[in-house]
PDB file of N, CA and C in Angstrom:
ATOM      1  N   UNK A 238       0.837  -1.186   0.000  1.00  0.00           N
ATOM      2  CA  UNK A 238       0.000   0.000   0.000  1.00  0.00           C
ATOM      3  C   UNK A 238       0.879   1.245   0.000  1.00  0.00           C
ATOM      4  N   UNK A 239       0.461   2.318  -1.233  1.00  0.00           N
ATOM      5  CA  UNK A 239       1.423   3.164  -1.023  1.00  0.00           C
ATOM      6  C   UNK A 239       0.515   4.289  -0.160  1.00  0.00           C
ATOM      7  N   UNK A 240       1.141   5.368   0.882  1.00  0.00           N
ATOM      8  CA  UNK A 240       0.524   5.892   1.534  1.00  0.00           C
ATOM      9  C   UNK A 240       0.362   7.375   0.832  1.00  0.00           C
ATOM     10  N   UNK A 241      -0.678   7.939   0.831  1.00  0.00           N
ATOM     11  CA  UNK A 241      -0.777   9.407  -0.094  1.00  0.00           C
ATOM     12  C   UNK A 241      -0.415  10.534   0.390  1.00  0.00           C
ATOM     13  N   UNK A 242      -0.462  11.299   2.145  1.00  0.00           N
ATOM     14  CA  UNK A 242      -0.002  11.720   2.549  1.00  0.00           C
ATOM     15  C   UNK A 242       1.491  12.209   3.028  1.00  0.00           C
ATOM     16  N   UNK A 243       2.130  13.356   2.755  1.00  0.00           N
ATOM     17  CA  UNK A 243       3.490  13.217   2.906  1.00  0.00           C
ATOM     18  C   UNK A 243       3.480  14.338   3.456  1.00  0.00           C
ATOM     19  N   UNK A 244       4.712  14.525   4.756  1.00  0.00           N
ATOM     20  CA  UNK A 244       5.017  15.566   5.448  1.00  0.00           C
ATOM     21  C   UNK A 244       6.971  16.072   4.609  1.00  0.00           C
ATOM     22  N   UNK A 245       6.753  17.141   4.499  1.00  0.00           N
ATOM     23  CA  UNK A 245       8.375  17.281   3.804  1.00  0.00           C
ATOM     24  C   UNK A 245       9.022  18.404   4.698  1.00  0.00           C
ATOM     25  N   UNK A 246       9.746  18.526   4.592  1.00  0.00           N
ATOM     26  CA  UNK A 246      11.227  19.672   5.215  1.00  0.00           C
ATOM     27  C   UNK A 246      12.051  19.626   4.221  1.00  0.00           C
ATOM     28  N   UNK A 247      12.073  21.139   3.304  1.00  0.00           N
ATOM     29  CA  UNK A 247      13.019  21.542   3.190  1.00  0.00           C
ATOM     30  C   UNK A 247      13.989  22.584   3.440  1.00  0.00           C
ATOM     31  N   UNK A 248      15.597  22.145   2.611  1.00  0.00           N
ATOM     32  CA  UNK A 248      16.320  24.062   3.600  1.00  0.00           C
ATOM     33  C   UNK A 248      16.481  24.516   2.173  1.00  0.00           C
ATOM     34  N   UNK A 249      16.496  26.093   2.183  1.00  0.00           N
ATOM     35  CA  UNK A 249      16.497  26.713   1.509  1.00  0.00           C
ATOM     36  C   UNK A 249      18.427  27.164   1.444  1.00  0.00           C
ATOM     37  N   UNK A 250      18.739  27.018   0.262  1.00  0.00           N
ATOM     38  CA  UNK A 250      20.170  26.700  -0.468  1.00  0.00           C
ATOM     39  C   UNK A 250      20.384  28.503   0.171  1.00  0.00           C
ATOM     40  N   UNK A 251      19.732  29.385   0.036  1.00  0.00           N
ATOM     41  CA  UNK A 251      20.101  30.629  -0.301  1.00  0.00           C
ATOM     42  C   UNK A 251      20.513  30.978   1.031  1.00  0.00           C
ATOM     43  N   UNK A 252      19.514  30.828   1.933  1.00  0.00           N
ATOM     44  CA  UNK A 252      19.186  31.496   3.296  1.00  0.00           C
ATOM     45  C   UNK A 252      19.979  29.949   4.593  1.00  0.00           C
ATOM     46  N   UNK A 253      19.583  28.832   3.906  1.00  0.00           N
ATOM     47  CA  UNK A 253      20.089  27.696   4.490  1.00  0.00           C
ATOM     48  C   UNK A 253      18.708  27.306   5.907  1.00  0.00           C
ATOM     49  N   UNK A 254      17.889  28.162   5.783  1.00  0.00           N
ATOM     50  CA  UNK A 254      16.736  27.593   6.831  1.00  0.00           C
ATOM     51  C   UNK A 254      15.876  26.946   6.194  1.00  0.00           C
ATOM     52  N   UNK A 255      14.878  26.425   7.352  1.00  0.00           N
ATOM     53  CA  UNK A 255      14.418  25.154   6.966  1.00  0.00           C
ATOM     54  C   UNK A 255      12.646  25.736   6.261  1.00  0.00           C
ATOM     55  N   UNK A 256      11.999  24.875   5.494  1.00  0.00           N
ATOM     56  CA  UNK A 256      10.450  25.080   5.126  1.00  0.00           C
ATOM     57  C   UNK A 256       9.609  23.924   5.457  1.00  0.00           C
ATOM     58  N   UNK A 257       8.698  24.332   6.264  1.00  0.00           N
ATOM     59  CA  UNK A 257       7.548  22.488   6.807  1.00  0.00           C
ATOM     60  C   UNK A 257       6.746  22.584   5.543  1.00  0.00           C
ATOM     61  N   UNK A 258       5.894  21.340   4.822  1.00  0.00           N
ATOM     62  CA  UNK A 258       4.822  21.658   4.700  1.00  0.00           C
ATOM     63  C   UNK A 258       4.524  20.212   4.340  1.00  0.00           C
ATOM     64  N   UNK A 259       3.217  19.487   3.854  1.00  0.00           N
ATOM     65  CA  UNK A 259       2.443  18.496   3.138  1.00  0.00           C
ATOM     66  C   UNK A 259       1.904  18.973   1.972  1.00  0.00           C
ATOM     67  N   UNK A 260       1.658  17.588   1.440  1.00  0.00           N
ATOM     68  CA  UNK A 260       1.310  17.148  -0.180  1.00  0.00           C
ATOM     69  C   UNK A 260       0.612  15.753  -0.510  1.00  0.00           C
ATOM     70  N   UNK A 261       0.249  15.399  -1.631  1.00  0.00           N
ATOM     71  CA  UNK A 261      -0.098  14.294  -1.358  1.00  0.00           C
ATOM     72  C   UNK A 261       1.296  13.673  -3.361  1.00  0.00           C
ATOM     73  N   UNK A 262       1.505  14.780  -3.939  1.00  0.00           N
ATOM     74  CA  UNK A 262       2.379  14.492  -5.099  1.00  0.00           C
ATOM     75  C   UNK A 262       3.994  15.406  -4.786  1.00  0.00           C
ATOM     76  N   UNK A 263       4.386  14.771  -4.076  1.00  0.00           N
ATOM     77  CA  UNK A 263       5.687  15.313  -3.547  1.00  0.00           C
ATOM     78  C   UNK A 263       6.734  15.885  -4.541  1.00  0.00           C
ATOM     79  N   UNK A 264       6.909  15.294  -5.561  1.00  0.00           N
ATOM     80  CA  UNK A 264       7.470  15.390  -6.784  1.00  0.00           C
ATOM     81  C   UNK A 264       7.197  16.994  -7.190  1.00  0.00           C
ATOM     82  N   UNK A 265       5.740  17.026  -7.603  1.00  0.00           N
ATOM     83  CA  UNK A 265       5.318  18.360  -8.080  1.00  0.00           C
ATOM     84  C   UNK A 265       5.508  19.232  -7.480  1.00  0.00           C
ATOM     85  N   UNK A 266       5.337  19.262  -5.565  1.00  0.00           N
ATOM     86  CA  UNK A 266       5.182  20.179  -5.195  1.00  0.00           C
ATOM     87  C   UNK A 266       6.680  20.334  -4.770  1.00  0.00           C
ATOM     88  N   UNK A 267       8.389  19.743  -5.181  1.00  0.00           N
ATOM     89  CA  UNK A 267       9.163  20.258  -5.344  1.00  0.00           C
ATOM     90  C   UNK A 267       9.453  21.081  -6.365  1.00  0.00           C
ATOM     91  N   UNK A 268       8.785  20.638  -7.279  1.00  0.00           N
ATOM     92  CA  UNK A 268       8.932  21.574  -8.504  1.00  0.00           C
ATOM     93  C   UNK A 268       8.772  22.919  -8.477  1.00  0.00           C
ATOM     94  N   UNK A 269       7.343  22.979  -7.869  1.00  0.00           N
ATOM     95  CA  UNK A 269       7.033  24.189  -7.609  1.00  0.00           C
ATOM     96  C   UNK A 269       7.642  25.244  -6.861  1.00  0.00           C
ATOM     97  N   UNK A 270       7.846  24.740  -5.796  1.00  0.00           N
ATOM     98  CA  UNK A 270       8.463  25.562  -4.965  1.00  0.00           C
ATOM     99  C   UNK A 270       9.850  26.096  -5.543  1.00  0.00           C
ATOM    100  N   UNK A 271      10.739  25.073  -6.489  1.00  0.00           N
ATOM    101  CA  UNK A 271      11.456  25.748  -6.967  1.00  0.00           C
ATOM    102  C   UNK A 271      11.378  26.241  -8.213  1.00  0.00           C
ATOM    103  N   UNK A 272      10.333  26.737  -8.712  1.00  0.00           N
ATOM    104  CA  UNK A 272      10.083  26.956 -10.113  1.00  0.00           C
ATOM    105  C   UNK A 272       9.501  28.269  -9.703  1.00  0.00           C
ATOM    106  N   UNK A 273       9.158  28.945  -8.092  1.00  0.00           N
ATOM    107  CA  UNK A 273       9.058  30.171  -7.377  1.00  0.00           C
ATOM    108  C   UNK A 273       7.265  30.148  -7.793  1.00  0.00           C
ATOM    109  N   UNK A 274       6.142  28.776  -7.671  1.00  0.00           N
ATOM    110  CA  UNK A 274       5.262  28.802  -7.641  1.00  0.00           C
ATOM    111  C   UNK A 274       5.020  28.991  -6.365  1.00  0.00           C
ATOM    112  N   UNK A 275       5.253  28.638  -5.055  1.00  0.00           N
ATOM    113  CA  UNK A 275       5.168  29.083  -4.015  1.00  0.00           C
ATOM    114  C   UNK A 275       5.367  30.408  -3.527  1.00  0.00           C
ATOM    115  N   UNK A 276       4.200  31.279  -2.674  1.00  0.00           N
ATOM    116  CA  UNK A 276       4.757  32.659  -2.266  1.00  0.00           C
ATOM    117  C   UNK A 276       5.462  32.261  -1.283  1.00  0.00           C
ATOM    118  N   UNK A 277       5.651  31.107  -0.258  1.00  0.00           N
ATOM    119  CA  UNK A 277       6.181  31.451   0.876  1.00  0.00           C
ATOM    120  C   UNK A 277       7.337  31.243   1.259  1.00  0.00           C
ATOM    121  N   UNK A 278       8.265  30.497  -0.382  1.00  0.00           N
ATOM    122  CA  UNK A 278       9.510  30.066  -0.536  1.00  0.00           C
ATOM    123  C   UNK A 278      10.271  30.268  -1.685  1.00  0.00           C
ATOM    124  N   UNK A 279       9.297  31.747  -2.675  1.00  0.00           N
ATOM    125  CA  UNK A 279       9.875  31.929  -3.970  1.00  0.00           C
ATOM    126  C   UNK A 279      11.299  32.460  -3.708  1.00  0.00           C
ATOM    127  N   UNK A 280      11.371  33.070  -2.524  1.00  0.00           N
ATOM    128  CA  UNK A 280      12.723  34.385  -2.230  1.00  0.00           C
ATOM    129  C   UNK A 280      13.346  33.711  -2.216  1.00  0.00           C
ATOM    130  N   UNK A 281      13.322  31.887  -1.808  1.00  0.00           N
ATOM    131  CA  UNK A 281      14.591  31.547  -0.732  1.00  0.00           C
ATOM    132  C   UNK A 281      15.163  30.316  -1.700  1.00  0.00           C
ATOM    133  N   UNK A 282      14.741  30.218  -2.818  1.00  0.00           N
ATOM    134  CA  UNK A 282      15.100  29.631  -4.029  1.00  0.00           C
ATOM    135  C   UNK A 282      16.868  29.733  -4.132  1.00  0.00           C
ATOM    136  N   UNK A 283      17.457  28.221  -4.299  1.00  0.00           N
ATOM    137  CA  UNK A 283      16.774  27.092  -4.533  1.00  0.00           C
ATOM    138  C   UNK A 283      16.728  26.164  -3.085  1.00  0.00           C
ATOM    139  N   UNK A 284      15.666  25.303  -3.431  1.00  0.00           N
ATOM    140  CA  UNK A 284      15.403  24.379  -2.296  1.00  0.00           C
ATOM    141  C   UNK A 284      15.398  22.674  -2.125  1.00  0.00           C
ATOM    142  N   UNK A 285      16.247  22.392  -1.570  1.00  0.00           N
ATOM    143  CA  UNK A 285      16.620  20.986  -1.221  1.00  0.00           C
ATOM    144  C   UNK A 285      15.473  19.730  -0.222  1.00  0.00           C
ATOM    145  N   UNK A 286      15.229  18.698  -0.394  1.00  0.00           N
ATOM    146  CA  UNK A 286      14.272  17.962   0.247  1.00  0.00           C
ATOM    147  C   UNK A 286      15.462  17.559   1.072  1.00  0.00           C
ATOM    148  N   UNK A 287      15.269  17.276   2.620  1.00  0.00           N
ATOM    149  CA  UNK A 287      16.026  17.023   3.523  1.00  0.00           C
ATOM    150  C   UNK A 287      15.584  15.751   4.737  1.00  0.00           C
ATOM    151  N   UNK A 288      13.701  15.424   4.301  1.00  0.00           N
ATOM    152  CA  UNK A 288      13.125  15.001   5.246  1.00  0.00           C
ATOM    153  C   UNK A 288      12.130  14.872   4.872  1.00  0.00           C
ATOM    154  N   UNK A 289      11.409  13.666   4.652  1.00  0.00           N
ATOM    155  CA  UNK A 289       9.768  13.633   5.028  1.00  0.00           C
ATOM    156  C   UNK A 289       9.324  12.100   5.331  1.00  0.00           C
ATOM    157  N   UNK A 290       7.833  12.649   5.618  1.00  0.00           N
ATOM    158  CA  UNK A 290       7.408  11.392   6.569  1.00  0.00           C
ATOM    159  C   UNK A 290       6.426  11.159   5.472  1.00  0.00           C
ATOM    160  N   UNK A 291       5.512   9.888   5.354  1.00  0.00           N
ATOM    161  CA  UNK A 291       4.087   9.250   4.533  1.00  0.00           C
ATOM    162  C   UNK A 291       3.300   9.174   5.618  1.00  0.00           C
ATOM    163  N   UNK A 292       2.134   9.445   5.245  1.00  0.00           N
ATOM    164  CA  UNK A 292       0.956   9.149   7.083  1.00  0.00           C
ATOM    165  C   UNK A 292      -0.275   8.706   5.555  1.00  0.00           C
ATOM    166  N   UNK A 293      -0.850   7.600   6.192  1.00  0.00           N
ATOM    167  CA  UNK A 293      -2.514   7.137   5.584  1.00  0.00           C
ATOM    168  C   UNK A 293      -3.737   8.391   5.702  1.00  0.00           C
ATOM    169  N   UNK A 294      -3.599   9.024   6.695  1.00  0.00           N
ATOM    170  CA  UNK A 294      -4.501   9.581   6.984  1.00  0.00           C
ATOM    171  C   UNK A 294      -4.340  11.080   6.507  1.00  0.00           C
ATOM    172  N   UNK A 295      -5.154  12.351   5.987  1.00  0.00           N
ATOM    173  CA  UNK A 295      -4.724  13.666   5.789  1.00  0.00           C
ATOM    174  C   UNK A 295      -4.489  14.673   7.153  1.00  0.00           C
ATOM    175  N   UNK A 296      -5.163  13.878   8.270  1.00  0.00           N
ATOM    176  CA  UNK A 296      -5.707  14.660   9.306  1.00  0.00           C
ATOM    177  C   UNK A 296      -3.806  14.272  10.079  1.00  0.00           C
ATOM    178  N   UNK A 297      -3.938  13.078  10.058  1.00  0.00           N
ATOM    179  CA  UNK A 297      -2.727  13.190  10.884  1.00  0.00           C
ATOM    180  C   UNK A 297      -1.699  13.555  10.241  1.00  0.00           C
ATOM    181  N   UNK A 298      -1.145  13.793   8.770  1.00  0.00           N
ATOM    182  CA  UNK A 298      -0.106  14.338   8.234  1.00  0.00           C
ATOM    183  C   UNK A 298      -0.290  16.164   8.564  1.00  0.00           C
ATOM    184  N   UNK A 299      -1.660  16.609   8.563  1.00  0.00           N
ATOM    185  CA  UNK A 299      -1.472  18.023   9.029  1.00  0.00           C
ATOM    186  C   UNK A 299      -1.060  18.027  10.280  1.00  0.00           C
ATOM    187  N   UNK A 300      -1.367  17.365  11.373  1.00  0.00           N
ATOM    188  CA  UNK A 300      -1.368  17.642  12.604  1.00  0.00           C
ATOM    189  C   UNK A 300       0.326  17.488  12.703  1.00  0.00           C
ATOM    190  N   UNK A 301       0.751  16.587  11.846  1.00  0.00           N
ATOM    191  CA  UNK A 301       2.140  16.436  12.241  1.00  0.00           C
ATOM    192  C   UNK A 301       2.924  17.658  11.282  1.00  0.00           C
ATOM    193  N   UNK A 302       2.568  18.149  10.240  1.00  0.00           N
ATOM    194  CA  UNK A 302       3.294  19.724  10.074  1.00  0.00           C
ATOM    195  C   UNK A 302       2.978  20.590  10.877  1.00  0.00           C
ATOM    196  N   UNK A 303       1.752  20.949  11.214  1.00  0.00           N
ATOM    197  CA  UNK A 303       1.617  21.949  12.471  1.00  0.00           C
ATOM    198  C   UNK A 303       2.415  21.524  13.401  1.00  0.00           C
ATOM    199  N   UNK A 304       3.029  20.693  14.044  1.00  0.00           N
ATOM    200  CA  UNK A 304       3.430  20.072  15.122  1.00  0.00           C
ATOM    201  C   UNK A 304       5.077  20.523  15.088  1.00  0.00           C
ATOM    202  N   UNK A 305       5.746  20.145  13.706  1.00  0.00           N
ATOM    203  CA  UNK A 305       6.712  20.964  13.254  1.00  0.00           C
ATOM    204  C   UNK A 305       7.192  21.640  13.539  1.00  0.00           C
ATOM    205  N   UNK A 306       6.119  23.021  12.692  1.00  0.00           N
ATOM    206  CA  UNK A 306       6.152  24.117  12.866  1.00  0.00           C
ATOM    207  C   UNK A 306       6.259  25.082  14.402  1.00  0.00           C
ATOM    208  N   UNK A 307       5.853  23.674  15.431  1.00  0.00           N
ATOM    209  CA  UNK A 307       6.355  24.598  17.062  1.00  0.00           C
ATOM    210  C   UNK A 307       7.780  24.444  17.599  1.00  0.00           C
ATOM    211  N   UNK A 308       7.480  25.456  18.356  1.00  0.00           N
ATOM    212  CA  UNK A 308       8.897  25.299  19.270  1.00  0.00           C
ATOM    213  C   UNK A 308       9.519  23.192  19.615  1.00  0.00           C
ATOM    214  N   UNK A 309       8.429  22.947  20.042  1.00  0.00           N
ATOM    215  CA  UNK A 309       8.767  21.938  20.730  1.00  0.00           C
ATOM    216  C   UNK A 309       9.213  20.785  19.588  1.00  0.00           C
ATOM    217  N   UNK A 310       8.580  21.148  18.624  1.00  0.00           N
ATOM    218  CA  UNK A 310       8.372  20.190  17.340  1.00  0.00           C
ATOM    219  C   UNK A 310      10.026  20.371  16.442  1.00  0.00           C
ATOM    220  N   UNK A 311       9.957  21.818  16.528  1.00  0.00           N
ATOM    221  CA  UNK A 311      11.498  22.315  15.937  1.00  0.00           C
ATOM    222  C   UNK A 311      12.594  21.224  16.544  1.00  0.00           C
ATOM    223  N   UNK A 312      12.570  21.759  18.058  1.00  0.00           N
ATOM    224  CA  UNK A 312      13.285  20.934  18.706  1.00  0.00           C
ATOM    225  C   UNK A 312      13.983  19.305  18.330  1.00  0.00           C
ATOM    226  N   UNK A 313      12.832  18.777  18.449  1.00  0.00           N
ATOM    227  CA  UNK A 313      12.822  17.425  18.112  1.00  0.00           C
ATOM    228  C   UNK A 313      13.126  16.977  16.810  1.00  0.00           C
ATOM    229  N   UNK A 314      12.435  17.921  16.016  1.00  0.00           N
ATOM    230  CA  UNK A 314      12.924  17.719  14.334  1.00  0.00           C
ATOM    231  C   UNK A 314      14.908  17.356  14.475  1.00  0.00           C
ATOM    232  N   UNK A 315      15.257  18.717  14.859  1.00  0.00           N
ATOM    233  CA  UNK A 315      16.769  18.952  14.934  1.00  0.00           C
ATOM    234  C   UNK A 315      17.296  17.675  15.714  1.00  0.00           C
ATOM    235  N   UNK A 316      16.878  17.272  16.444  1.00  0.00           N
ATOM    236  CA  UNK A 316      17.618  15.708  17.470  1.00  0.00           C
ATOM    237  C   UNK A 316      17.488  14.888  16.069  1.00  0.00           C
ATOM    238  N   UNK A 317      16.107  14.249  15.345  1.00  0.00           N
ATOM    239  CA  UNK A 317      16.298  13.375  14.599  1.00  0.00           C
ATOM    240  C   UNK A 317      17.039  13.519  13.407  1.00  0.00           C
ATOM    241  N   UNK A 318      17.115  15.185  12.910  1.00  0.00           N
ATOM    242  CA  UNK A 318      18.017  15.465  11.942  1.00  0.00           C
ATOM    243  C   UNK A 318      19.281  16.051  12.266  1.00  0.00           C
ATOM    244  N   UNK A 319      19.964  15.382  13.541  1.00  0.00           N
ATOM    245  CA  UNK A 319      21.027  16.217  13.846  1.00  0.00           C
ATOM    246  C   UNK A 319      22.413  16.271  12.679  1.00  0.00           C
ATOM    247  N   UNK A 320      22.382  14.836  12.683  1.00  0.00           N
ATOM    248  CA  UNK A 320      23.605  14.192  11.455  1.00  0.00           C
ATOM    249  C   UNK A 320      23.460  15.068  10.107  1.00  0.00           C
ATOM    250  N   UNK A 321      22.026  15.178   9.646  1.00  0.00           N
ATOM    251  CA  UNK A 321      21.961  15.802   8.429  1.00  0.00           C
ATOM    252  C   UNK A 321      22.095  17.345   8.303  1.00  0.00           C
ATOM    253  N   UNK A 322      21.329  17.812   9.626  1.00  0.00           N
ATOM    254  CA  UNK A 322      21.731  19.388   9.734  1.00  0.00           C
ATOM    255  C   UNK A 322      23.041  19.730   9.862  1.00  0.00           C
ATOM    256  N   UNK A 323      23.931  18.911  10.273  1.00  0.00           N
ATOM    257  CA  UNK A 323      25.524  19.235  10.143  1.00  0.00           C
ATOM    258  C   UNK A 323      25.709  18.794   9.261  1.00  0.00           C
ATOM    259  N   UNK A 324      25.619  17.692   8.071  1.00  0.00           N
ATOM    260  CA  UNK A 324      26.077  17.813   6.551  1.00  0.00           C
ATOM    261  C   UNK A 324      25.662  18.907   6.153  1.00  0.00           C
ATOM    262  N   UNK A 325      24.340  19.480   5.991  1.00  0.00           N
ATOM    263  CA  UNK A 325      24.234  20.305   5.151  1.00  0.00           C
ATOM    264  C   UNK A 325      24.194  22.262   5.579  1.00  0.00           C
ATOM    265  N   UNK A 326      25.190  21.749   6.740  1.00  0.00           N
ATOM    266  CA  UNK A 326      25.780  23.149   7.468  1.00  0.00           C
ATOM    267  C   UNK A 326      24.309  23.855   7.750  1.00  0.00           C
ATOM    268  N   UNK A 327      23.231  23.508   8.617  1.00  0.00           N
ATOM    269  CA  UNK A 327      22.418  24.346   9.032  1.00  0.00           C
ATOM    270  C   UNK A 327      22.739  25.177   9.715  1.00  0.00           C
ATOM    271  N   UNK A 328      22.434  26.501  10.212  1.00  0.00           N
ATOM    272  CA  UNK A 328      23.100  27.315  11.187  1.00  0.00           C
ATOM    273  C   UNK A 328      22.457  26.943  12.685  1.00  0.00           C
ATOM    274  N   UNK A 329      23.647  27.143  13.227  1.00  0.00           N
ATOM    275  CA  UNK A 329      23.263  26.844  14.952  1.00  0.00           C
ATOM    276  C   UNK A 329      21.741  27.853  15.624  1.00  0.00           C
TER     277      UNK A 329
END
């Protein structure tokens, strides 16, 4: 079963910070974002996939980008991506 829901993180090459969001065609909606179809990541072009999760459900793939998007969620993101945020030189 493939699952349709996807949670992604990417960092932005320019600025080097990170972007939360979901999709259900992951593919496209990299495209977009770097093709500056996105307003909320045209500036920070170009942008790298660094992370994402599949969830069955739509409800729980939002709840888990909102979740992200908090302090506490940041946090935790950075523990499971510690290895990768130091390859790809995130700032402290």
């Amino acid at each position: 079963m493939i699952l349709p829901y996807c949670v992604y993180v990417l960092q932005s090459e320019k600025d080097l910070l990170l972007y939360h969001g979901y999709t259900t065609k992951l593919e496209q909606r990299l495209k977009n974002h770097n093709a500056g179809k996105t307003k909320s990541t045209s500036k920070r072009r170009p942008l790298r996939l660094i992370f994402c999760e599949y969830y069955l459900s739509k409800q729980d793939a939002q709840r888990r980008e909102k979740y992200f998007k908090t302090n506490q969620g940041k946090r935790m993101l950075k523990l499971i991506l510690r290895n990768t945020l130091r390859v790809i030189q995130y700032p402290k």
